[in-house]
CSV table of C-alpha atoms in Angstrom, one decimal:
chain,number,residue,atom,x,y,z
A,1457,UNK,CA,4.0,-31.2,12.7
A,1458,UNK,CA,1.1,-33.7,11.5
A,1459,UNK,CA,-2.6,-32.6,12.0
A,1460,UNK,CA,-3.8,-35.4,13.9
A,1461,UNK,CA,-0.5,-35.3,16.1
A,1462,UNK,CA,-1.1,-31.6,16.7
A,1463,UNK,CA,-4.8,-31.6,17.8
A,1464,UNK,CA,-3.9,-34.4,19.7
A,1465,UNK,CA,-1.4,-32.0,21.6
A,1466,UNK,CA,-4.1,-29.0,21.4
A,1467,UNK,CA,-6.6,-31.3,23.2
A,1468,UNK,CA,-4.4,-32.7,25.9
A,1469,UNK,CA,-2.8,-29.4,26.8
A,1470,UNK,CA,0.8,-30.0,25.0
A,1471,UNK,CA,0.6,-26.7,23.6
A,1472,UNK,CA,-1.0,-24.7,27.2
A,1473,UNK,CA,2.8,-23.2,28.0
A,1474,UNK,CA,3.0,-21.3,24.3
A,1475,UNK,CA,-0.9,-20.3,24.9
A,1476,UNK,CA,0.0,-19.1,28.3
A,1477,UNK,CA,3.1,-17.1,27.4
A,1478,UNK,CA,0.6,-15.3,24.2
A,1479,UNK,CA,-2.9,-15.4,26.3
A,1480,UNK,CA,-2.4,-15.5,29.9
A,1481,UNK,CA,-3.4,-18.4,32.3
A,1482,UNK,CA,-6.8,-17.9,33.0
A,1483,UNK,CA,-8.0,-20.7,32.2
A,1484,UNK,CA,-11.6,-19.5,30.5
A,1485,UNK,CA,-9.2,-18.0,28.2
A,1486,UNK,CA,-7.3,-21.1,27.1
A,1487,UNK,CA,-10.3,-22.9,26.9
A,1488,UNK,CA,-11.4,-20.4,24.4
A,1489,UNK,CA,-8.1,-20.5,22.3
A,1490,UNK,CA,-7.8,-23.9,22.2
A,1491,UNK,CA,-11.5,-24.3,20.5
A,1492,UNK,CA,-10.7,-21.4,18.3
A,1493,UNK,CA,-7.2,-22.9,17.3
A,1494,UNK,CA,-9.3,-26.1,16.5
A,1495,UNK,CA,-11.8,-24.5,14.4
A,1496,UNK,CA,-9.5,-23.2,12.3
A,1497,UNK,CA,-7.5,-26.0,11.8
A,1498,UNK,CA,-10.8,-27.6,10.8
A,1499,UNK,CA,-11.5,-24.8,8.4
A,1500,UNK,CA,-8.1,-24.8,6.9
A,1501,UNK,CA,-9.1,-28.5,6.3
A,1502,UNK,CA,-12.0,-27.5,4.5
A,1503,UNK,CA,-10.5,-25.2,1.9
A,1504,UNK,CA,-6.6,-27.2,1.5
A,1505,UNK,CA,-8.2,-30.7,2.1
A,1506,UNK,CA,-5.1,-33.5,1.7
A,1507,UNK,CA,-2.4,-31.1,3.6
A,1508,UNK,CA,-1.1,-33.0,7.0
A,1509,UNK,CA,1.7,-31.6,7.6
A,1510,UNK,CA,1.1,-28.0,9.5
A,1511,UNK,CA,2.3,-25.1,11.6
A,1512,UNK,CA,0.8,-22.8,13.7
A,1513,UNK,CA,1.4,-18.9,13.6
A,1514,UNK,CA,0.2,-15.8,15.5
A,1515,UNK,CA,0.7,-12.2,15.3
A,1516,UNK,CA,-0.4,-9.2,18.1
A,1517,UNK,CA,-2.6,-6.2,17.3
A,1518,UNK,CA,-1.1,-3.0,19.1
A,1519,UNK,CA,-2.4,-0.2,21.1
A,1520,UNK,CA,-0.8,3.3,21.3
A,1521,UNK,CA,-0.2,4.5,24.4
A,1522,UNK,CA,1.7,7.7,24.1
A,1523,UNK,CA,2.5,9.8,21.4
A,1524,UNK,CA,-1.0,10.5,19.0
A,1525,UNK,CA,-0.2,11.6,15.7
A,1526,UNK,CA,3.6,12.0,16.3
A,1527,UNK,CA,5.1,9.2,14.1
A,1528,UNK,CA,4.2,10.6,10.8
A,1529,UNK,CA,5.9,13.5,11.7
A,1530,UNK,CA,9.2,11.7,12.9
A,1531,UNK,CA,8.5,11.7,16.3
A,1532,UNK,CA,8.6,9.7,19.5
A,1533,UNK,CA,5.5,7.3,20.5
A,1534,UNK,CA,4.9,4.8,23.3
A,1535,UNK,CA,3.0,1.4,22.1
A,1536,UNK,CA,2.4,-2.1,23.2
A,1537,UNK,CA,1.6,-5.1,21.6
A,1538,UNK,CA,-1.8,-7.0,22.8
A,1539,UNK,CA,-3.3,-10.4,23.2
A,1540,UNK,CA,-5.8,-9.8,20.7
A,1541,UNK,CA,-4.1,-11.4,17.6
A,1542,UNK,CA,-4.5,-13.1,14.2
A,1543,UNK,CA,-3.9,-16.6,14.0
A,1544,UNK,CA,-2.8,-18.8,10.9
A,1545,UNK,CA,-2.9,-22.6,10.2
A,1546,UNK,CA,-0.2,-23.3,7.4
A,1547,UNK,CA,1.1,-26.0,5.3
A,1548,UNK,CA,3.9,-25.5,3.0
A,1549,UNK,CA,4.7,-26.2,-0.4
A,1550,UNK,CA,7.2,-25.9,-3.5
A,1551,UNK,CA,3.9,-25.2,-5.7
A,1552,UNK,CA,5.3,-21.5,-6.4
A,1553,UNK,CA,2.2,-20.0,-5.2
A,1554,UNK,CA,0.8,-18.5,-1.9
A,1555,UNK,CA,-3.1,-19.1,-1.2
A,1556,UNK,CA,-4.2,-17.4,1.7
A,1557,UNK,CA,-7.7,-17.7,2.7
A,1558,UNK,CA,-9.0,-15.1,5.6
A,1559,UNK,CA,-12.4,-15.4,7.6
A,1560,UNK,CA,-14.7,-13.6,5.8
A,1561,UNK,CA,-12.6,-12.7,2.8
A,1562,UNK,CA,-12.3,-13.8,-0.5
A,1563,UNK,CA,-9.4,-16.6,-0.9
A,1564,UNK,CA,-6.1,-14.4,-1.9
A,1565,UNK,CA,-3.7,-15.9,-4.7
A,1566,UNK,CA,-0.1,-14.9,-5.1
A,1567,UNK,CA,2.1,-16.2,-8.1
A,1568,UNK,CA,5.4,-16.2,-6.8
A,1569,UNK,CA,6.8,-15.3,-10.7
A,1570,UNK,CA,4.7,-12.4,-10.8
A,1571,UNK,CA,5.5,-9.9,-7.7
A,1572,UNK,CA,4.5,-6.4,-9.7
A,1573,UNK,CA,2.0,-4.4,-8.0
A,1574,UNK,CA,-1.6,-4.8,-9.5
A,1575,UNK,CA,-3.5,-1.5,-9.4
A,1576,UNK,CA,-6.8,-3.4,-9.0
A,1577,UNK,CA,-5.5,-5.0,-6.1
A,1578,UNK,CA,-5.3,-1.5,-3.8
A,1579,UNK,CA,-7.3,-1.6,-1.0
A,1580,UNK,CA,-7.0,-5.6,-1.1
A,1581,UNK,CA,-5.4,-8.0,1.6
A,1582,UNK,CA,-4.1,-9.7,-1.3
A,1583,UNK,CA,-1.7,-6.8,-2.2
A,1584,UNK,CA,-0.4,-6.8,0.9
A,1585,UNK,CA,1.1,-10.7,0.6
A,1586,UNK,CA,2.0,-9.5,-3.0
A,1587,UNK,CA,4.2,-6.8,-1.5
A,1588,UNK,CA,5.6,-8.7,1.3
A,1589,UNK,CA,6.9,-11.8,-0.6
A,1590,UNK,CA,8.1,-8.9,-3.2
A,1591,UNK,CA,9.9,-7.2,-0.4
A,1592,UNK,CA,11.4,-10.2,0.7
A,1593,UNK,CA,12.9,-11.4,-3.4
A,1594,UNK,CA,14.1,-8.0,-3.1
A,1595,UNK,CA,16.1,-8.6,-0.1
A,1596,UNK,CA,17.2,-11.8,-2.0
A,1597,UNK,CA,15.4,-14.3,-0.2
A,1598,UNK,CA,13.8,-17.0,-2.4
A,1599,UNK,CA,10.1,-17.3,-1.2
A,1600,UNK,CA,8.3,-20.7,-1.7
A,1601,UNK,CA,4.8,-21.2,-1.3
A,1602,UNK,CA,2.3,-21.9,1.0
A,1603,UNK,CA,-1.1,-22.6,2.0
A,1604,UNK,CA,-3.0,-20.7,4.8
A,1605,UNK,CA,-6.0,-20.1,6.6
A,1606,UNK,CA,-6.6,-17.2,9.2
A,1607,UNK,CA,-8.9,-15.7,11.9
A,1608,UNK,CA,-8.7,-12.4,13.6
A,1609,UNK,CA,-9.6,-11.4,17.1
A,1610,UNK,CA,-8.1,-8.0,16.1
A,1611,UNK,CA,-11.3,-6.6,13.8
A,1612,UNK,CA,-10.9,-4.0,11.4
A,1613,UNK,CA,-11.9,-0.6,12.9
A,1614,UNK,CA,-11.1,-1.3,16.3
A,1615,UNK,CA,-8.1,0.5,16.5
A,1616,UNK,CA,-5.6,-2.0,17.5
A,1617,UNK,CA,-4.0,-2.3,13.9
A,1618,UNK,CA,-5.7,-5.4,12.0
A,1619,UNK,CA,-3.8,-4.7,8.8
A,1620,UNK,CA,-0.5,-4.2,10.6
A,1621,UNK,CA,-1.0,-7.6,12.6
A,1622,UNK,CA,-2.1,-9.7,9.1
A,1623,UNK,CA,1.5,-7.6,7.4
A,1624,UNK,CA,3.3,-8.9,10.5
A,1625,UNK,CA,1.8,-12.4,10.4
A,1626,UNK,CA,2.8,-13.0,6.6
A,1627,UNK,CA,6.1,-11.8,6.7
A,1628,UNK,CA,6.6,-13.9,10.1
A,1629,UNK,CA,5.5,-17.1,8.1
A,1630,UNK,CA,7.8,-16.3,5.0
A,1631,UNK,CA,10.7,-15.1,7.1
A,1632,UNK,CA,10.4,-18.5,10.0
A,1633,UNK,CA,10.1,-21.0,6.6
A,1634,UNK,CA,12.5,-19.4,3.8
A,1635,UNK,CA,14.9,-17.1,5.8
A,1636,UNK,CA,15.1,-19.0,9.1
A,1637,UNK,CA,14.0,-16.5,11.0
A,1638,UNK,CA,16.9,-14.5,10.7
A,1639,UNK,CA,15.0,-11.0,9.7
A,1640,UNK,CA,15.1,-8.8,12.2
A,1641,UNK,CA,11.4,-7.3,13.8
A,1642,UNK,CA,12.0,-3.6,12.9
A,1643,UNK,CA,13.1,-4.9,9.5
A,1644,UNK,CA,9.9,-7.5,9.3
A,1645,UNK,CA,7.8,-4.1,10.4
A,1646,UNK,CA,9.3,-2.2,7.4
A,1647,UNK,CA,8.8,-5.2,5.1
A,1648,UNK,CA,5.0,-4.8,6.2
A,1649,UNK,CA,5.0,-0.7,6.1
A,1650,UNK,CA,6.5,-1.4,2.0
A,1651,UNK,CA,3.4,-3.4,1.2
A,1652,UNK,CA,1.3,-1.5,2.9
A,1653,UNK,CA,2.6,1.9,1.2
A,1654,UNK,CA,3.5,0.6,-2.2
A,1655,UNK,CA,1.2,-1.9,-2.9
A,1656,UNK,CA,-1.9,-1.8,-0.4
A,1657,UNK,CA,-1.9,2.1,-1.5
A,1658,UNK,CA,-2.1,3.3,2.3
A,1659,UNK,CA,0.3,6.3,3.4
A,1660,UNK,CA,0.9,5.0,6.9
A,1661,UNK,CA,4.0,5.5,9.2
A,1662,UNK,CA,6.1,2.6,11.1
A,1663,UNK,CA,4.3,2.8,14.8
A,1664,UNK,CA,1.8,0.1,14.2
A,1665,UNK,CA,3.8,-2.5,12.2
A,1666,UNK,CA,6.7,-2.1,14.5
A,1667,UNK,CA,4.6,-2.4,17.7
A,1668,UNK,CA,3.1,-5.6,16.0
A,1669,UNK,CA,6.5,-7.0,15.1
A,1670,UNK,CA,8.4,-6.5,18.0
A,1671,UNK,CA,6.0,-7.3,20.8
A,1672,UNK,CA,6.1,-6.1,24.5
A,1673,UNK,CA,5.8,-2.5,25.5
A,1674,UNK,CA,7.8,-0.3,23.5
A,1675,UNK,CA,9.3,3.4,23.1
A,1676,UNK,CA,9.9,4.2,19.4
A,1677,UNK,CA,11.8,7.3,18.4
A,1678,UNK,CA,11.2,7.7,14.0
A,1679,UNK,CA,13.8,10.6,13.9
A,1680,UNK,CA,15.6,8.5,11.8
A,1681,UNK,CA,12.9,6.2,9.9
A,1682,UNK,CA,15.3,4.0,8.6
A,1683,UNK,CA,16.7,3.1,11.9
A,1684,UNK,CA,14.1,3.9,14.0
A,1685,UNK,CA,15.2,3.6,18.2
A,1686,UNK,CA,13.1,0.9,19.6
A,1687,UNK,CA,13.6,0.0,23.5
A,1688,UNK,CA,11.5,-2.3,25.2
A,1689,UNK,CA,10.1,-1.1,28.4
A,1690,UNK,CA,10.3,-3.5,31.3
A,1691,UNK,CA,7.3,-2.6,33.1
A,1692,UNK,CA,4.6,-4.9,34.3
A,1693,UNK,CA,0.9,-3.4,34.1
A,1694,UNK,CA,-0.5,-5.8,36.1
A,1695,UNK,CA,1.4,-6.5,38.7
A,1696,UNK,CA,1.4,-2.8,39.0
A,1697,UNK,CA,-2.6,-3.6,39.6
A,1698,UNK,CA,-4.4,-1.7,36.5
A,1699,UNK,CA,-5.6,-3.4,33.2
A,1700,UNK,CA,-5.8,-1.7,29.7
A,1701,UNK,CA,-9.3,-1.3,28.4
A,1702,UNK,CA,-10.0,-0.5,24.3
A,1703,UNK,CA,-13.4,0.4,23.7
A,1704,UNK,CA,-14.8,0.6,20.1
A,1705,UNK,CA,-17.6,3.3,20.3
A,1706,UNK,CA,-18.9,1.8,16.6
A,1707,UNK,CA,-18.5,5.2,14.8
A,1708,UNK,CA,-18.4,5.4,11.4
A,1709,UNK,CA,-15.5,5.0,9.8
A,1710,UNK,CA,-17.1,5.9,6.1
A,1711,UNK,CA,-15.9,9.5,4.5
A,1712,UNK,CA,-13.0,10.0,7.1
A,1713,UNK,CA,-10.1,9.8,5.0
A,1714,UNK,CA,-10.1,13.4,4.5
A,1715,UNK,CA,-10.1,14.0,8.4
A,1716,UNK,CA,-6.9,11.6,8.5
A,1717,UNK,CA,-5.2,13.1,5.4
A,1718,UNK,CA,-5.3,16.5,7.1
A,1719,UNK,CA,-3.8,15.8,10.0
A,1720,UNK,CA,-0.5,15.0,8.6
A,1721,UNK,CA,-0.6,17.5,6.2
A,1722,UNK,CA,-1.4,20.2,8.3
A,1723,UNK,CA,1.6,19.7,10.3
A,1724,UNK,CA,3.5,19.6,7.1
A,1725,UNK,CA,2.0,23.0,5.8
A,1726,UNK,CA,3.5,24.4,9.5
A,1727,UNK,CA,6.8,22.6,8.6
A,1728,UNK,CA,7.2,23.8,5.2
A,1729,UNK,CA,6.9,27.4,6.5
A,1730,UNK,CA,10.6,26.5,7.9
A,1731,UNK,CA,12.0,24.6,4.9
A,1732,UNK,CA,11.0,21.6,6.5
A,1733,UNK,CA,9.1,18.6,5.4
A,1734,UNK,CA,8.0,17.2,9.1
A,1735,UNK,CA,7.8,19.1,11.9
A,1736,UNK,CA,10.6,16.9,14.1
A,1737,UNK,CA,13.0,19.3,12.1
A,1738,UNK,CA,11.4,22.2,13.3
A,1739,UNK,CA,13.1,24.3,16.4
A,1740,UNK,CA,9.9,24.5,18.7
A,1741,UNK,CA,11.3,27.6,20.2
A,1742,UNK,CA,11.3,29.2,16.7
A,1743,UNK,CA,7.7,27.8,16.2
A,1744,UNK,CA,6.5,29.7,18.8
A,1745,UNK,CA,8.3,33.0,18.3
A,1746,UNK,CA,6.9,32.9,14.5
A,1747,UNK,CA,3.4,32.1,15.5
A,1748,UNK,CA,2.2,35.8,14.7
A,1749,UNK,CA,3.9,35.3,11.3
A,1750,UNK,CA,2.6,31.8,10.8
A,1751,UNK,CA,-1.1,32.8,11.1
A,1752,UNK,CA,-0.9,34.8,7.8
A,1753,UNK,CA,-0.1,31.7,6.1
A,1754,UNK,CA,-1.3,28.6,7.6
A,1755,UNK,CA,-4.5,27.5,9.4
A,1756,UNK,CA,-5.3,27.9,12.9
A,1757,UNK,CA,-6.0,24.6,13.2
A,1758,UNK,CA,-2.8,23.5,11.2
A,1759,UNK,CA,-0.9,25.8,14.0
A,1760,UNK,CA,-2.9,24.1,17.0
A,1761,UNK,CA,-1.6,20.7,15.6
A,1762,UNK,CA,1.7,21.7,15.2
A,1763,UNK,CA,1.5,22.6,18.6
A,1764,UNK,CA,0.2,19.3,19.5
A,1765,UNK,CA,3.1,17.5,18.0
A,1766,UNK,CA,5.7,19.4,19.6
A,1767,UNK,CA,4.7,18.4,23.3
A,1768,UNK,CA,3.2,15.1,22.3
A,1769,UNK,CA,6.4,14.0,21.3
A,1770,UNK,CA,8.1,14.7,24.3
A,1771,UNK,CA,5.4,13.6,26.5
A,1772,UNK,CA,6.1,10.0,25.1
A,1773,UNK,CA,9.8,10.5,26.1
A,1774,UNK,CA,8.5,11.0,29.5
A,1775,UNK,CA,6.2,8.6,29.8
A,1776,UNK,CA,8.4,5.6,29.0
A,1777,UNK,CA,11.0,7.2,31.4
A,1778,UNK,CA,8.4,7.3,34.0
A,1779,UNK,CA,7.5,3.8,33.7
A,1780,UNK,CA,11.0,2.9,33.6
A,1781,UNK,CA,11.1,4.4,37.1
A,1782,UNK,CA,8.0,2.8,38.1
A,1783,UNK,CA,6.4,6.6,38.5
A,1784,UNK,CA,2.7,5.1,37.5
A,1785,UNK,CA,1.8,8.8,38.9
A,1786,UNK,CA,4.1,10.7,36.8
A,1787,UNK,CA,2.8,8.6,33.8
A,1788,UNK,CA,-1.0,8.8,34.7
A,1789,UNK,CA,-0.1,12.7,34.9
A,1790,UNK,CA,1.4,13.0,31.3
A,1791,UNK,CA,-1.5,10.6,30.0
A,1792,UNK,CA,-4.1,13.1,31.4
A,1793,UNK,CA,-2.3,15.5,29.3
A,1794,UNK,CA,-1.4,14.0,26.3
A,1795,UNK,CA,-5.7,13.3,26.6
A,1796,UNK,CA,-6.3,16.8,27.2
A,1797,UNK,CA,-4.0,18.0,23.9
A,1798,UNK,CA,-5.7,15.0,21.6
A,1799,UNK,CA,-8.9,16.8,22.2
A,1800,UNK,CA,-7.9,20.9,22.6
A,1801,UNK,CA,-5.0,21.2,20.1
A,1802,UNK,CA,-5.1,17.6,18.1
A,1803,UNK,CA,-9.2,17.6,17.8
A,1804,UNK,CA,-9.4,14.5,16.8
A,1805,UNK,CA,-12.5,13.4,19.0
A,1806,UNK,CA,-15.2,13.1,16.4
A,1807,UNK,CA,-15.4,14.3,12.5
A,1808,UNK,CA,-16.1,18.0,12.0
A,1809,UNK,CA,-18.0,16.8,8.8
A,1810,UNK,CA,-20.2,14.9,11.0
A,1811,UNK,CA,-20.2,16.5,14.5
A,1812,UNK,CA,-23.6,15.2,16.0
A,1813,UNK,CA,-21.4,11.5,16.1
A,1814,UNK,CA,-19.5,12.0,19.0
A,1815,UNK,CA,-19.0,8.3,20.2
A,1816,UNK,CA,-15.2,8.8,21.6
A,1817,UNK,CA,-16.4,12.2,23.6
A,1818,UNK,CA,-19.2,10.0,24.9
A,1819,UNK,CA,-17.0,7.4,26.1
A,1820,UNK,CA,-14.5,9.5,27.9
A,1821,UNK,CA,-17.5,11.1,29.4
A,1822,UNK,CA,-18.9,7.7,30.9
A,1823,UNK,CA,-15.2,6.5,31.4
A,1824,UNK,CA,-15.0,9.2,33.9
A,1825,UNK,CA,-18.5,8.7,35.4
A,1826,UNK,CA,-17.4,5.4,36.5
A,1827,UNK,CA,-13.8,5.4,37.2
A,1828,UNK,CA,-13.9,9.0,38.6
A,1829,UNK,CA,-12.8,12.5,37.1
A,1830,UNK,CA,-9.5,11.7,36.8
A,1831,UNK,CA,-9.3,8.9,35.3
A,1832,UNK,CA,-6.5,7.8,32.7
A,1833,UNK,CA,-9.1,7.7,29.7
A,1834,UNK,CA,-8.2,9.6,26.1
A,1835,UNK,CA,-8.8,9.0,22.0
A,1836,UNK,CA,-6.9,6.3,21.0
A,1837,UNK,CA,-5.1,5.6,17.5
A,1838,UNK,CA,-6.3,8.1,14.6
A,1839,UNK,CA,-9.2,9.4,16.4
A,1840,UNK,CA,-12.4,11.2,14.6
A,1841,UNK,CA,-14.5,7.7,15.2
A,1842,UNK,CA,-13.5,4.4,16.5
A,1843,UNK,CA,-12.1,3.9,19.7
A,1844,UNK,CA,-11.1,5.0,23.6
A,1845,UNK,CA,-8.7,3.7,25.7
A,1846,UNK,CA,-8.3,3.3,29.5
A,1847,UNK,CA,-5.9,2.4,32.5
A,1848,UNK,CA,-8.5,0.6,34.6
A,1849,UNK,CA,-7.7,-0.8,38.1
A,1850,UNK,CA,-7.5,-4.7,37.7
A,1851,UNK,CA,-10.7,-5.0,40.2
A,1852,UNK,CA,-13.0,-2.5,38.3
A,1853,UNK,CA,-12.1,-3.8,34.7
A,1854,UNK,CA,-15.3,-5.9,34.6
A,1855,UNK,CA,-17.3,-3.3,36.0
A,1856,UNK,CA,-15.7,-0.7,33.3
A,1857,UNK,CA,-16.5,-3.4,30.5
A,1858,UNK,CA,-20.1,-4.0,31.7
A,1859,UNK,CA,-21.0,-0.5,31.3
A,1860,UNK,CA,-19.1,0.3,28.3
A,1861,UNK,CA,-20.6,-2.6,26.5
A,1862,UNK,CA,-24.0,-1.5,27.7
A,1863,UNK,CA,-23.6,2.0,25.6
A,1864,UNK,CA,-22.0,0.6,22.4
A,1865,UNK,CA,-22.8,-2.9,22.3
A,1866,UNK,CA,-21.7,-6.4,23.7
A,1867,UNK,CA,-18.2,-7.1,23.4
A,1868,UNK,CA,-17.5,-3.3,22.6
A,1869,UNK,CA,-15.0,-3.0,25.3
A,1870,UNK,CA,-11.6,-5.2,25.4
A,1871,UNK,CA,-9.9,-5.9,28.5
A,1872,UNK,CA,-6.7,-6.3,27.1
A,1873,UNK,CA,-3.2,-7.8,28.5
A,1874,UNK,CA,0.4,-6.9,27.2
A,1875,UNK,CA,1.7,-9.4,24.9
A,1876,UNK,CA,5.9,-9.9,24.9
A,1877,UNK,CA,6.0,-11.1,21.8
A,1878,UNK,CA,5.4,-10.2,18.2
A,1879,UNK,CA,5.0,-12.5,15.2
A,1880,UNK,CA,5.7,-16.2,16.3
A,1881,UNK,CA,5.4,-19.7,15.3
A,1882,UNK,CA,3.1,-21.1,17.9
A,1883,UNK,CA,4.3,-24.9,17.1
A,1884,UNK,CA,7.7,-23.5,18.2
């Protein structure tokens, strides 16, 4: 669409139907999104002057609702796409190059005749672009060039998977233009995971990318990681009277790589005692029968973390079933059990190398202070530092966010909606 035509449509409310679907019908929110998109188009003009035909794309962040640290052991999880997203203004061309400028980051440039991994790009977003383009090429799809400017509400370190949102965005752009949008969402997720694992240099499961690519509230079973079970849950959280709130406790993520790595490694150390690589392949009853033997070959914490996995993976299934049946009381009971398991067995509320920094525990304590001792609140995502998640009654959400912001800083608490779509072209 011509840039001026798109701007006119945006300003006149011609895109409101699409925006309502993605962000809800609150006029204040819609006004902010219109302004955000218009600003992004202006910035696109700064970096890519002369490009007149443009498109708008969006990909969501995600929140983990059930299944804390289960995906890397091929377990089950419950997750949801949210209305915080990364948007892109895109102009396609036939120059054989991708140029992508993200707000606050250097320009990423990928020449499409050179898609071999570059060691110097590890840990940089340009490596994800190169890896995604390479994976499409490996699948026999001829990838063409484009220029893009992106801006994200899914802030890095927020626990809402900014990297998976970015990967989903780039994959959606390429698939929409150069493959007629034919790639199924789960395959887009695998493409993103491939880029993150093989090019970016970070080992990750498939939960984040799948939740971002599929959209909505989804149950995920990773027993077969090549063909995971993905089932959308038809449950309207807002209609049930709750909002999902995630609070960034602003703890430092520096020097936490060892903590994150230790969780799957310790779980695998237990699995290997049974001749397996992941705990999903281990019989739970056999595990408990062999605890007296395991304490001689595995650390106590590894055994506790394995115990967390067995119950947590099953609990995610039970949570999904409770939502399917509309049994919110049962869901909240399971959710609180998950919170206790993460705290006592998984032990990811704070770092053992910096035990005086306990923002997550503080956030949970204050959540219970505001919402009551039986509040549905727990650590969110990887843990150790980062975010707290809570289910908050609609009429208490503003109060709750105000209290959390007073402790952790302005806009620390995000009051979220479940977004029904994964990566999309807004202008369609």
